[in-house]
Coordinates of C-alpha atoms and ligand atoms in Angstrom, one line a residue:
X277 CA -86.2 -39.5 57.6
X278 CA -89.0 -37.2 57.0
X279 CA -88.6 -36.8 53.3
X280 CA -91.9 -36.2 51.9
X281 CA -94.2 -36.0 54.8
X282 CA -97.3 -34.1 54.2
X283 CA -98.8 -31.7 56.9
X284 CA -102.3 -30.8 56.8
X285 CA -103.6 -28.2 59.3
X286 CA -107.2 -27.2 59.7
X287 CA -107.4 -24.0 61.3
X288 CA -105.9 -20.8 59.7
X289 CA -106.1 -18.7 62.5
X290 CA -103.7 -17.4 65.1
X291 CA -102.4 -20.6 65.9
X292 CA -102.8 -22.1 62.7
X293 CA -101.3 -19.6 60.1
X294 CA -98.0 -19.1 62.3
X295 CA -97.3 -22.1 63.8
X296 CA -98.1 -23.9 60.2
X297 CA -95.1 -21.2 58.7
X298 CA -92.2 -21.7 60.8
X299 CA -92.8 -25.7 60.5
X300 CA -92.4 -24.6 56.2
X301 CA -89.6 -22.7 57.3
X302 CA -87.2 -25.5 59.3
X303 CA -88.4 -28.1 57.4
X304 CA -88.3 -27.3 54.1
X305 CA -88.7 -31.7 52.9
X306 CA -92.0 -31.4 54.3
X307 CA -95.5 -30.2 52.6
X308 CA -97.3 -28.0 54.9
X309 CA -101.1 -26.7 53.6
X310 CA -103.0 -24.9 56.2
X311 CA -107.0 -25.1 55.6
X312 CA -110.1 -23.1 56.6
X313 CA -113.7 -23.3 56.1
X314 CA -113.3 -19.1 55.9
X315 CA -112.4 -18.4 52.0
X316 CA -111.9 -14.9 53.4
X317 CA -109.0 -16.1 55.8
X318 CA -107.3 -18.2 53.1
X319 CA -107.6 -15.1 50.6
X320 CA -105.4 -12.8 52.8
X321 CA -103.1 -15.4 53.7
X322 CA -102.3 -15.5 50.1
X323 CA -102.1 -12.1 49.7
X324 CA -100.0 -9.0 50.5
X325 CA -102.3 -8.3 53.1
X326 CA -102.2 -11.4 55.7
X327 CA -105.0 -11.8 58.2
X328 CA -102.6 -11.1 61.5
X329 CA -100.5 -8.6 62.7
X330 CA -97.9 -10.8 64.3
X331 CA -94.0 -9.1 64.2
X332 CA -91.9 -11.0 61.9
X333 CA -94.6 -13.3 60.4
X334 CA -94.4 -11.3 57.1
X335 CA -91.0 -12.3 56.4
X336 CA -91.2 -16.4 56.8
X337 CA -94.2 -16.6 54.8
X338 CA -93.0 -14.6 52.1
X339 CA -89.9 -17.1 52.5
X340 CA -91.8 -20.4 52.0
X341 CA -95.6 -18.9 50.7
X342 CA -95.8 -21.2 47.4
X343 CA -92.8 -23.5 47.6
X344 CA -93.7 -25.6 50.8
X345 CA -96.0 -23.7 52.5
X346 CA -99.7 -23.6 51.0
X347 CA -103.1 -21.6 51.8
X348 CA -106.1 -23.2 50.9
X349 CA -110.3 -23.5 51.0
X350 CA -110.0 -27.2 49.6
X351 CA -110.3 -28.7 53.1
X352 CA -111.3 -32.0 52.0
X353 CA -108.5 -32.8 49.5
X354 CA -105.1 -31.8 51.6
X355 CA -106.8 -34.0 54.4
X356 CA -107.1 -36.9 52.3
X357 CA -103.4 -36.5 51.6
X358 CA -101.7 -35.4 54.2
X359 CA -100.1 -38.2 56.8
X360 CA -100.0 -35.4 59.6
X361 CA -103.3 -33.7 60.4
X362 CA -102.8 -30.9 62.9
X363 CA -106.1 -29.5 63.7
X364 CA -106.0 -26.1 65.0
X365 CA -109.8 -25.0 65.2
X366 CA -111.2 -22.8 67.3
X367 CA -112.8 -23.6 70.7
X368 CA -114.7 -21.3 72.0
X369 CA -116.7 -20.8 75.3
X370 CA -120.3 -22.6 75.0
X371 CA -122.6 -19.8 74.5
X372 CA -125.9 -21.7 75.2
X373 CA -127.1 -25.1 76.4
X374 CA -125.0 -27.5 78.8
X375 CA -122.3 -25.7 80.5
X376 CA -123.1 -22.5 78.9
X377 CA -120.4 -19.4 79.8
X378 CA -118.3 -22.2 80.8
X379 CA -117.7 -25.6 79.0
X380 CA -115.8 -25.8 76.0
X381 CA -117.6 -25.7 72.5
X382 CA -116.3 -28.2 70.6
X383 CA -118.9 -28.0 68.0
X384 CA -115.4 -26.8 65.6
X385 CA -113.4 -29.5 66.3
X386 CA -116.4 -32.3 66.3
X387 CA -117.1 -31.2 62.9
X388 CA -113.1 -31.3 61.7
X389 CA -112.8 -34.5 63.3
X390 CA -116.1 -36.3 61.1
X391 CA -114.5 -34.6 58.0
X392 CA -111.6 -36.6 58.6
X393 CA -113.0 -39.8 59.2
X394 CA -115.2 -39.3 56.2
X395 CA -112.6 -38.5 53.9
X396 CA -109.4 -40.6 55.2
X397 CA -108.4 -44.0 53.2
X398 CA -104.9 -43.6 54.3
X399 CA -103.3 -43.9 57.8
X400 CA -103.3 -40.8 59.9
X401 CA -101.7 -38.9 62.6
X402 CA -104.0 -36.2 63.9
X403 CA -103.1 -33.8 66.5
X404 CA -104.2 -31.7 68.4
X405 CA -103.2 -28.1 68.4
X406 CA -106.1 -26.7 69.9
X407 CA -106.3 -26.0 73.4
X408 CA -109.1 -28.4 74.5
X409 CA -111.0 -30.1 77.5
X410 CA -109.3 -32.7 79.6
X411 CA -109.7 -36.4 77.8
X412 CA -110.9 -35.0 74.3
X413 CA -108.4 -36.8 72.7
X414 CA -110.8 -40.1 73.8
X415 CA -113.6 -38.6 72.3
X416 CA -111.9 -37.7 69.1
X417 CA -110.5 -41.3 68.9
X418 CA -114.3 -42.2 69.1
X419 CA -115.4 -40.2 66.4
X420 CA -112.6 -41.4 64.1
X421 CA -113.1 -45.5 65.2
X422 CA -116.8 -45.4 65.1
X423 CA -116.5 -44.0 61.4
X424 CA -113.7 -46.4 60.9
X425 CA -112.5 -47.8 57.4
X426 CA -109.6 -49.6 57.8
X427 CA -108.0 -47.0 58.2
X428 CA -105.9 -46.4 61.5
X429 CA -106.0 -43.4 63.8
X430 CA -103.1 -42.1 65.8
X431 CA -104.3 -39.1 68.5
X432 CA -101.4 -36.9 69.4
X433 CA -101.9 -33.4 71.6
X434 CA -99.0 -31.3 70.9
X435 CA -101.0 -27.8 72.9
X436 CA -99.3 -24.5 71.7
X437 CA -97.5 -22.5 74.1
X438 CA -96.9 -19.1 71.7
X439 CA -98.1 -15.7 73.0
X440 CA -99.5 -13.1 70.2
X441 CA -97.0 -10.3 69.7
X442 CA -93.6 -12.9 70.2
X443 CA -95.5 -15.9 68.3
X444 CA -92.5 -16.4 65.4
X445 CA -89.5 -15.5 68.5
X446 CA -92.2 -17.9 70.1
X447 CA -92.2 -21.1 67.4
X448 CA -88.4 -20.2 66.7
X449 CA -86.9 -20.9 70.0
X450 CA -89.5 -22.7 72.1
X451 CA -88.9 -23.4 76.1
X452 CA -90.8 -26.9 75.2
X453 CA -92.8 -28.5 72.5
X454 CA -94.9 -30.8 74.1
X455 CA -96.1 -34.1 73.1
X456 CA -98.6 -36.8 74.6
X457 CA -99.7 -39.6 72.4
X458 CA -100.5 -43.5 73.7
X459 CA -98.1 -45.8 75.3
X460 CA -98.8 -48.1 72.4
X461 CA -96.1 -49.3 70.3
X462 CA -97.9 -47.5 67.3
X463 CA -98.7 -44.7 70.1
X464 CA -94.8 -44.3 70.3
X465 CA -94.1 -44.4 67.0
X466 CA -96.4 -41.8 66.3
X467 CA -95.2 -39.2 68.8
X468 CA -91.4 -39.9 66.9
X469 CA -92.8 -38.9 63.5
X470 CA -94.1 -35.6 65.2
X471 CA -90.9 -35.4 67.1
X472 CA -89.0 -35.8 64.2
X473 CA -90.5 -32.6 62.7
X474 CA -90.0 -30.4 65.9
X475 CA -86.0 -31.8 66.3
X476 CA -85.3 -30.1 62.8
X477 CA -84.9 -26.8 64.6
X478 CA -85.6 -26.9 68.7
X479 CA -83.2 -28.8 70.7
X480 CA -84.0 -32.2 72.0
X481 CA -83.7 -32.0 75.5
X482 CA -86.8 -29.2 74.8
X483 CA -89.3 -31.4 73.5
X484 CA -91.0 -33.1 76.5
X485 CA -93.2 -36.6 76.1
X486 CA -95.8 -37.2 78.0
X487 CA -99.1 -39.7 78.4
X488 CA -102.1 -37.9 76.4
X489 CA -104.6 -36.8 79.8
X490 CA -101.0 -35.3 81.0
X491 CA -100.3 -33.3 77.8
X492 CA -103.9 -32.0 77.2
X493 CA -104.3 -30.9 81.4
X494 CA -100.5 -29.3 81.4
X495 CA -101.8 -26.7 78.8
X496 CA -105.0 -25.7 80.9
X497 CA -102.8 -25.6 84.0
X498 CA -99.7 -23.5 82.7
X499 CA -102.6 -21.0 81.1
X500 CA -104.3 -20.9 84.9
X501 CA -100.8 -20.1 86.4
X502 CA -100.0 -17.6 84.2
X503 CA -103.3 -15.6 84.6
X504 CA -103.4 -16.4 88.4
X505 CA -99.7 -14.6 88.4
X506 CA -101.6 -11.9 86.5
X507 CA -104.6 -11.8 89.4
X508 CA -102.3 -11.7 92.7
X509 CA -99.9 -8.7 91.5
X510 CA -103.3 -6.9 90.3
X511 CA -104.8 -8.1 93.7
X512 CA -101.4 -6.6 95.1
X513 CA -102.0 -3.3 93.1
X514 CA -105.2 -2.7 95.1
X515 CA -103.5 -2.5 98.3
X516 CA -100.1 -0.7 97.0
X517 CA -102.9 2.3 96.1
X518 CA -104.6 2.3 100.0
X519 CA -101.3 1.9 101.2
X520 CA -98.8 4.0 99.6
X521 CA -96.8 1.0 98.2
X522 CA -95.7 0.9 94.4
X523 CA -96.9 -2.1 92.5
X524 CA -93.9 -2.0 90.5
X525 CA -91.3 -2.1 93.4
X526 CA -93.4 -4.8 95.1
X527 CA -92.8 -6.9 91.8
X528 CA -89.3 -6.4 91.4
X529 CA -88.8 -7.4 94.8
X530 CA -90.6 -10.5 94.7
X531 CA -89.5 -11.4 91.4
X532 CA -86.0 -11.5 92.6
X533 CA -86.5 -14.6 94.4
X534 CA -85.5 -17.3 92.0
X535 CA -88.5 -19.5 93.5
X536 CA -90.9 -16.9 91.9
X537 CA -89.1 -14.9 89.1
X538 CA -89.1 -11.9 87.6
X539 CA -91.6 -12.7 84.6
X540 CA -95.2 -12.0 84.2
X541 CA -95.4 -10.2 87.1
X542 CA -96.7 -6.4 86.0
X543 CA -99.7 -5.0 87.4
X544 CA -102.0 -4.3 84.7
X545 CA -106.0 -3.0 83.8
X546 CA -106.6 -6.8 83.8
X547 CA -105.3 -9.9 81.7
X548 CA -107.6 -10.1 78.2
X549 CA -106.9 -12.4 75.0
X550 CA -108.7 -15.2 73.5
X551 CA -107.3 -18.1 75.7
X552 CA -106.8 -17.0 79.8
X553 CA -110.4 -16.7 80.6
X554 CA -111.8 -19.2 78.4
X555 CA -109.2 -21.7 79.4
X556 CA -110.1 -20.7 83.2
X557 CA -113.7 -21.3 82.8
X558 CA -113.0 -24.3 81.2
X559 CA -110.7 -26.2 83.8
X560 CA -113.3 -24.6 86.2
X561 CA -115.8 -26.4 84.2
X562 CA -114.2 -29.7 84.2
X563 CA -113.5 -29.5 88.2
X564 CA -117.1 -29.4 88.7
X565 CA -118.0 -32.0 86.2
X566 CA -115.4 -34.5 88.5
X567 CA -117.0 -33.4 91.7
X568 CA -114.4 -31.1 92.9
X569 CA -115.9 -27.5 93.5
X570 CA -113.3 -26.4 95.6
X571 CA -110.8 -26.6 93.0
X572 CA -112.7 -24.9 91.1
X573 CA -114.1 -22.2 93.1
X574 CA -109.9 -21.5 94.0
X575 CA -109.6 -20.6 90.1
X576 CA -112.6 -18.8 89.8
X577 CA -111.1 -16.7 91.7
X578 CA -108.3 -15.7 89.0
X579 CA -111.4 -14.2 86.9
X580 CA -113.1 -12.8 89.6
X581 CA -109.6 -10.4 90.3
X582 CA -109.6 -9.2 86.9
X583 CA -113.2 -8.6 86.4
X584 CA -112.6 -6.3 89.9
X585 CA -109.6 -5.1 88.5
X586 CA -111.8 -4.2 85.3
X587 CA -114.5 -2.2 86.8
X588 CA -111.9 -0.9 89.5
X589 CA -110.4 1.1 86.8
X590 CA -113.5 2.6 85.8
X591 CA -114.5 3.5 88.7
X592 CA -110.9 5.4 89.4
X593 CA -111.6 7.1 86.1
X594 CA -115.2 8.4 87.4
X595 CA -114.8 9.3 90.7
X596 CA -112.0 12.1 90.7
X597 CA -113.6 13.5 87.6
X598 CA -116.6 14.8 90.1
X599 CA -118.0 11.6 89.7
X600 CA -119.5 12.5 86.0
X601 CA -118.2 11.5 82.9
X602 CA -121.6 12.2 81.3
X603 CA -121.0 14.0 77.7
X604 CA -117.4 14.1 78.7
X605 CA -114.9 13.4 76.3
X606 CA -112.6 10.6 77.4
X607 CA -109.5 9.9 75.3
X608 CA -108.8 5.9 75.0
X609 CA -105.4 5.0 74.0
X610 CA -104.9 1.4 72.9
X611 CA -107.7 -1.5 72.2
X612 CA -106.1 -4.3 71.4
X613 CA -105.3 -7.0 74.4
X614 CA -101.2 -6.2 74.6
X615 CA -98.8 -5.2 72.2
X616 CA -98.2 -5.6 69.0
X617 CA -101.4 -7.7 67.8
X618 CA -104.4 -6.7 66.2
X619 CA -106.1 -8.8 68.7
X620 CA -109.4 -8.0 70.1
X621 CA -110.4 -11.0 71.8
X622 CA -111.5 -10.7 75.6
X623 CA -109.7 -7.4 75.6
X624 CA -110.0 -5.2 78.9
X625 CA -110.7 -2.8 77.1
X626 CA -113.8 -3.8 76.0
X627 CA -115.3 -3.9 79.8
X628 CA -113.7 -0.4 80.3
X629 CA -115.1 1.2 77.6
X630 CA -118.5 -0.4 78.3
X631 CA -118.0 1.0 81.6
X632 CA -116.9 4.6 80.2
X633 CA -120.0 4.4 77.5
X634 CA -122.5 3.6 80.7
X635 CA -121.6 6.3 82.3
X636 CA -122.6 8.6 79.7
X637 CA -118.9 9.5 78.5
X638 CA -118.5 9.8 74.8
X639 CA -114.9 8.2 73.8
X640 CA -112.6 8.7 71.1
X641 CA -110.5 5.6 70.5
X642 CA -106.6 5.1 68.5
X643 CA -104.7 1.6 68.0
X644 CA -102.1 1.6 65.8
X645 CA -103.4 -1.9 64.8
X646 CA -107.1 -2.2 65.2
X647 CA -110.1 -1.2 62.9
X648 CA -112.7 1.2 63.6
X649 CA -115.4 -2.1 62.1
X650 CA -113.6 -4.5 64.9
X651 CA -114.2 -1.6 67.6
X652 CA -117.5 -1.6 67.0
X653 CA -118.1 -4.9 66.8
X654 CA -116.6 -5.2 70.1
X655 CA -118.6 -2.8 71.6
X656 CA -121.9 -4.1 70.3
X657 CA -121.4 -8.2 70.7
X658 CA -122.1 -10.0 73.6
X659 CA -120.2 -11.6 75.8
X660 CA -118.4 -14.7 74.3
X661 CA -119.8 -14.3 70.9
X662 CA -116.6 -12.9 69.7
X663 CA -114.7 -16.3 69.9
X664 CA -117.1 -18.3 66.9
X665 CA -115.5 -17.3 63.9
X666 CA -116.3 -13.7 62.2
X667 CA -117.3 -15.0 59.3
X668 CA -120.7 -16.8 61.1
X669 CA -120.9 -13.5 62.7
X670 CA -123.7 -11.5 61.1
X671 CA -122.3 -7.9 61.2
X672 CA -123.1 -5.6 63.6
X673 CA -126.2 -2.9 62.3
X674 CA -125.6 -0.7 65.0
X675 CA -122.8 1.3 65.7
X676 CA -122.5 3.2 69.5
X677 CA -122.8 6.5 68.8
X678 CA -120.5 8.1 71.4
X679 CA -117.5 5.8 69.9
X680 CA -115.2 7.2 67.4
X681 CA -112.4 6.1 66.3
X682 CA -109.2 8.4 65.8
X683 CA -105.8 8.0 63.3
X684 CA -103.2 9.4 66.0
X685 CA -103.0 9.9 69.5
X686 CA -103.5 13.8 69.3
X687 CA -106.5 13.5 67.2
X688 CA -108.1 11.1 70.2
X689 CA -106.9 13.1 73.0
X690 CA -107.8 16.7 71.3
X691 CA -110.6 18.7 73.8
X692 CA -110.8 15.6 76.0
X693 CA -111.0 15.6 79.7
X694 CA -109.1 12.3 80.5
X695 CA -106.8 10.1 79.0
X696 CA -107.2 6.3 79.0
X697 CA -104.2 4.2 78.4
X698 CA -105.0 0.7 78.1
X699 CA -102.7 -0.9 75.6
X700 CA -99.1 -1.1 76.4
X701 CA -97.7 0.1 72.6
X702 CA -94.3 1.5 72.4
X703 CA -95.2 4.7 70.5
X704 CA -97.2 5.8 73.7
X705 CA -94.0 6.3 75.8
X706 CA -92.7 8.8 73.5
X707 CA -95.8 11.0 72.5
X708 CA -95.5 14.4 73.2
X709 CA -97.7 15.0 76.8
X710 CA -96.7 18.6 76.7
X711 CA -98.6 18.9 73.2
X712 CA -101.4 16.4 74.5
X713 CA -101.5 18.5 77.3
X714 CA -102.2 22.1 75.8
X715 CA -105.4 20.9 73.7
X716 CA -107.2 19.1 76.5
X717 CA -109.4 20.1 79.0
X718 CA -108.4 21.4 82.6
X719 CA -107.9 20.0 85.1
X720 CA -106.5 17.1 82.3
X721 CA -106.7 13.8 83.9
X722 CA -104.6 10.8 82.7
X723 CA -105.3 7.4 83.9
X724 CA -102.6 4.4 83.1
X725 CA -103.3 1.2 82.9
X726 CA -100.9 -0.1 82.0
X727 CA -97.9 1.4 83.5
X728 CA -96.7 3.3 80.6
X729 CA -96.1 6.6 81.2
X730 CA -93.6 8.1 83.4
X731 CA -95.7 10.0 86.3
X732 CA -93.4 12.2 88.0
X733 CA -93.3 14.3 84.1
X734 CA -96.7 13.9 83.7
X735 CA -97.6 15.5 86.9
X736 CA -95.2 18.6 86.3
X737 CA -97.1 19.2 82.9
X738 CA -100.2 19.6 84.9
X739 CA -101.9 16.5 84.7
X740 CA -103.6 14.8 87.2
X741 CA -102.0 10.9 86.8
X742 CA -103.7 7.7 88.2
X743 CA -101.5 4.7 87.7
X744 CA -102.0 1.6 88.9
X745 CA -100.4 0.6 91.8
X746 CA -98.6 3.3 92.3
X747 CA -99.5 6.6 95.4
X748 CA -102.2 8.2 94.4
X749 CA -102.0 11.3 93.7
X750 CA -102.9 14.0 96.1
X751 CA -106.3 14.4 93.9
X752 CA -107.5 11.0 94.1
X753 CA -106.5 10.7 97.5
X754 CA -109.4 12.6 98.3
X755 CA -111.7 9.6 97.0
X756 CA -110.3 7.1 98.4
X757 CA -113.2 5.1 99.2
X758 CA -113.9 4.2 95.5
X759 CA -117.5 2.2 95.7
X760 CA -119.6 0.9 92.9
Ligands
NAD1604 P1 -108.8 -18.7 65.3 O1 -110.3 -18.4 65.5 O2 -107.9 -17.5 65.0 O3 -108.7 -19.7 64.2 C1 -109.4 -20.9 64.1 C2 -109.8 -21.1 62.6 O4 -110.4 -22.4 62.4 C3 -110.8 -20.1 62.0 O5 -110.2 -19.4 60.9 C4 -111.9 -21.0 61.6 O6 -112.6 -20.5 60.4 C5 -111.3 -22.3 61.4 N1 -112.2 -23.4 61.5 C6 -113.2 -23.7 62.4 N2 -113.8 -24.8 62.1 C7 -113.2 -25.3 61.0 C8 -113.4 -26.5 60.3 N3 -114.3 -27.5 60.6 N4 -112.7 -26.7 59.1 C9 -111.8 -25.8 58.8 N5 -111.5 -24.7 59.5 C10 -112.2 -24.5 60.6 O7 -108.3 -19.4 66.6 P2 -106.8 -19.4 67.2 O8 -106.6 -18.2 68.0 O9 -105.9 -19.8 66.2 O10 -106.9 -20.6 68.3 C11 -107.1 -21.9 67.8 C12 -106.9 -22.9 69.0 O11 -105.6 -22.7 69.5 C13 -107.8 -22.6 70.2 O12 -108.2 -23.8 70.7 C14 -107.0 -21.8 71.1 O13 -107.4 -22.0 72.5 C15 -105.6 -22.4 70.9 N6 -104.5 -21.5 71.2 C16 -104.6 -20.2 70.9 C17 -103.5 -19.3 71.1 C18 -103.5 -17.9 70.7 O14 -102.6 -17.2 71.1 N7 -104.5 -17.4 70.0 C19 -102.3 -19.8 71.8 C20 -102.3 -21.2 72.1 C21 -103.4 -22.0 71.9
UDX1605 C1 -101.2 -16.6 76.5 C2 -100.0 -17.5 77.0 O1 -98.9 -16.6 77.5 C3 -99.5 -18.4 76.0 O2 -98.5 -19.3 76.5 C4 -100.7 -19.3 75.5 O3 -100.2 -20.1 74.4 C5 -101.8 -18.4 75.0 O4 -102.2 -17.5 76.0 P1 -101.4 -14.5 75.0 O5 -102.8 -14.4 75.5 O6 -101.2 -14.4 73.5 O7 -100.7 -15.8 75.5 O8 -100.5 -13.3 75.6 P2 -99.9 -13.0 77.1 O9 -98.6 -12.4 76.8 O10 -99.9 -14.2 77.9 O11 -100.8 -11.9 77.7 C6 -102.1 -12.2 78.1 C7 -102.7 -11.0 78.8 O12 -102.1 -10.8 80.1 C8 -102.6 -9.7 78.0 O13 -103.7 -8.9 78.1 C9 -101.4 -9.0 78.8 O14 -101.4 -7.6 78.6 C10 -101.7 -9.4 80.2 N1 -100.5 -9.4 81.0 C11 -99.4 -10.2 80.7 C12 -100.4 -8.6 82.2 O15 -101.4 -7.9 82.5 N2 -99.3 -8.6 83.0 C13 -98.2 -9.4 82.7 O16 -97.3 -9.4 83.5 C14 -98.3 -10.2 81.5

């Protein structure tokens, strides 16, 4: 019954290209064009080279790139067309004015929704795939009615659950799609058409209704648990080091208890990505705006842990080194926020390499996935800026001198005096230490923060291993009261 609905999405970004592709995919009656302001982004999605690294992506757009699946810059024209409008824009952290460093900007979607109303002569659906503030939905409705045509405005928020990294195993076999729309008859019949779409490939039972304020909150709030599951095991990692507990053990143990589970529960150098702490600050945000600071102090919190966690690391990476990392080489393995993305956004390693850099160290940096030009950026943008859209980013002039970037993990590590491991990829299980180990500096100091390495080996090669939340090692031990 959903022969020839058309699907327009604003937004050809992470959420946007993907999600837009495996709807193509499992519906193959239905018209799906994805739209972007960026000419650059809609290039490399119709080219060899798309925009993301995302496993698996590849493949189901080379499967449905040109027969229901489209790319385009002409933003304007699908939108008239399309009975479906998903928009998928970005929404940053305000940067300035009202609620600056906290609020929402949703200067991005404001703009997307006037489009619509100034180019719609047909009924539409328009949903929202963003992750936005609490009531928006109202505000877009107001937008759309105030501009109003005869033409009749159904608000859905369907949030996106997917993670970078697992986004197509993600969007193929969702634990829910979720849906709010009005409790109007036309409200109803609107959240059908969309649940019509979804029901083509992900079991019924999965796809959850809900009233709109329900829908929009429940994505803020399963975002804030996952990064608060995130903070206590990395608040848990602090005392498993001053203790002589292992992080890891601690987690298996607690995860074994059905009521907690065994998932999302490994200590880390601190949660990073585009949505935890922008999410966070924004439910913080609205908590305050409705008179409730203690709510929102309690997740202020989640942040606060990982910004410790942050600058704990660097200060675990300075102190045993003699406390000087000044014109030291330091060996940073990993950029990107997890693995396998490309991602850069929020990533702790930003913070620790700003941490490294202002202590004087000099750092040589390898992903497998990220650019030396998006490393430097990084390192030279202020806080925030990085979520509004590269393309109304003026480039960076200057570059930080004591950055380079490296092609291999032996390249990076060669003649340095520490090791930083801060991206979880696969390949760094299975480098060669021993080799690592004979072109570095003595004592060679290794510091994991992400629980990748197996220490017991690492300390019979010679190193000197700090992972987090494990014992220290005999070294460190000798530091342990770790100020800044
Ligand atoms: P993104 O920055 O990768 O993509 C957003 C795109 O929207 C950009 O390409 C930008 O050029 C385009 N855009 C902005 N304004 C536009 C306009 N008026 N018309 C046309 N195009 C416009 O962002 P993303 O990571 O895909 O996130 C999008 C939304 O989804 C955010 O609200 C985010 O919180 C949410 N979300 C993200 C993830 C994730 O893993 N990245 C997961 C779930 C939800
Ligand atoms: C997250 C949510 O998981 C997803 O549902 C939502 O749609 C978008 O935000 P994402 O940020 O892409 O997804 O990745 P996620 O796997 O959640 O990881 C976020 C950060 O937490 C990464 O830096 C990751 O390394 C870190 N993390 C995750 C940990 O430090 N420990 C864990 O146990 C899990």
């Amino acid at each position: 019954n959903n022969n020839m609905v058309k699907i327009c999405c604003i937004g050809a970004g992470y959420v946007g290209g993907p999600t837009m592709a495996v709807i193509a995919l499992k519906c193959p009656a239905i018209e799906v064009v994805v739209v972007d302001i960026s000419i650059a982004r809609i290039n490399a999605w119709n080219s060899d080279q798309l925009p993301i690294y995302e496993p698996g992506l590849d493949d189901v757009v080379k499967q449905c790139r040109g027969k229901n699946l489209f790319f385009s810059h002409e933003v304007e024209k699908h939108v008239f067309e399309a009975d479906i409008i998903f928009v998928s824009v970005n929404t940053p952290t305000k940067t300035c004015g009202l609620g600056a460093g906290k609020a929402a900007d949703l200067t991005y979607w404001e703009s997307a929704a006037r489009m619509i109303g100034n180019v719609s002569k047909s009924d539409k659906i328009v949903v929202e795939k963003s992750t936005v503030p609490v009531r928006t939905a109202e505000a877009i409705e107001k937008i759309l009615t105030h501009n109003n045509k005869g033409v009749n405005y159904q608000i859905l928020s369907n949030p996106e659950f997917l993670a970078e990294g697992t986004a197509i195993q993600d969007l193929f076999n969702p634990d829910r799609v979720l849906i709010g729309g009005r409790k109007t008859p036309e409200g109803q019949k609107a959240v059908q058409t969309l649940k019509d779409v979804y029901t083509q490939w992900v079991p019924e039972d999965r796809v959850i209704t809900a009233n709109l304020w329900s829908a929009e909150l429940s994505k803020l709030a399963a975002n804030a648990f996952l990064a608060q599951r995130i903070s206590s095991v990395n608040a848990i990692s602090a005392l498993c080091e001053a203790t002589g507990a292992d992080v890891a053990e601690v987690a298996y143990c607690i995860g074994k208890d059905s009521r907690i589970g065994p998932k999302f529960l490994n200590a880390s150098v601190g949660f990073g990505g585009s949505c935890f702490q922008k999410d966070i600050l924004n439910l913080v945000y609205i908590c305050e705006c409705n008179g409730l600071p203690e709510v929102a102090n309690y997740w202020k919190q989640v942040i606060k842990i990982n910004d410790y966690q942050k600058s704990r690391f660097v200060s675990r990476v300075v102190a045993p080194m003699f406390n000087t990392v000044s014109g030291k080489k330091i060996a940073v393995l990993g950029f990107a926020f997890k693995k396998d993305t490309g991602d850069t956004r929020e990533t702790p390693a930003i913070d620790v390499c700003k941490g490294l850099l202002g202590n004087n160290a000099s750092i040589s940096i390898y992903d497998p996935q990220v650019t030396e030009d998006q490393i430097q950026r990084d390192l030279t943008m202020n806080k925030f800026d990085w979520d509004h859209p590269i393309h109304l980013q003026p480039m960076s002039p200057t570059t930080v001198k004591q950055v380079s970037v490296a092609s291999d993990a032996y390249e990076a590590a060669k003649g340095a005096h520490a090791i930083c491991i801060l991206t979880e990829w696969d390949e760094f299980k299975g480098l060669d230490y021993q080799k690592i180990y004979g072109n570095m500096k003595k004592p060679a100091f290794l510091f994991d923060g992400r629980n990748v390495v197996d220490v017991e080996k690492l300390r019979e090669i010679g190193f000197i291993v700090y992972s987090i939340g494990k014992p220290l090692d005999p070294w460190l031990l000798q530091d342990v009261s770790v100020v800044d």
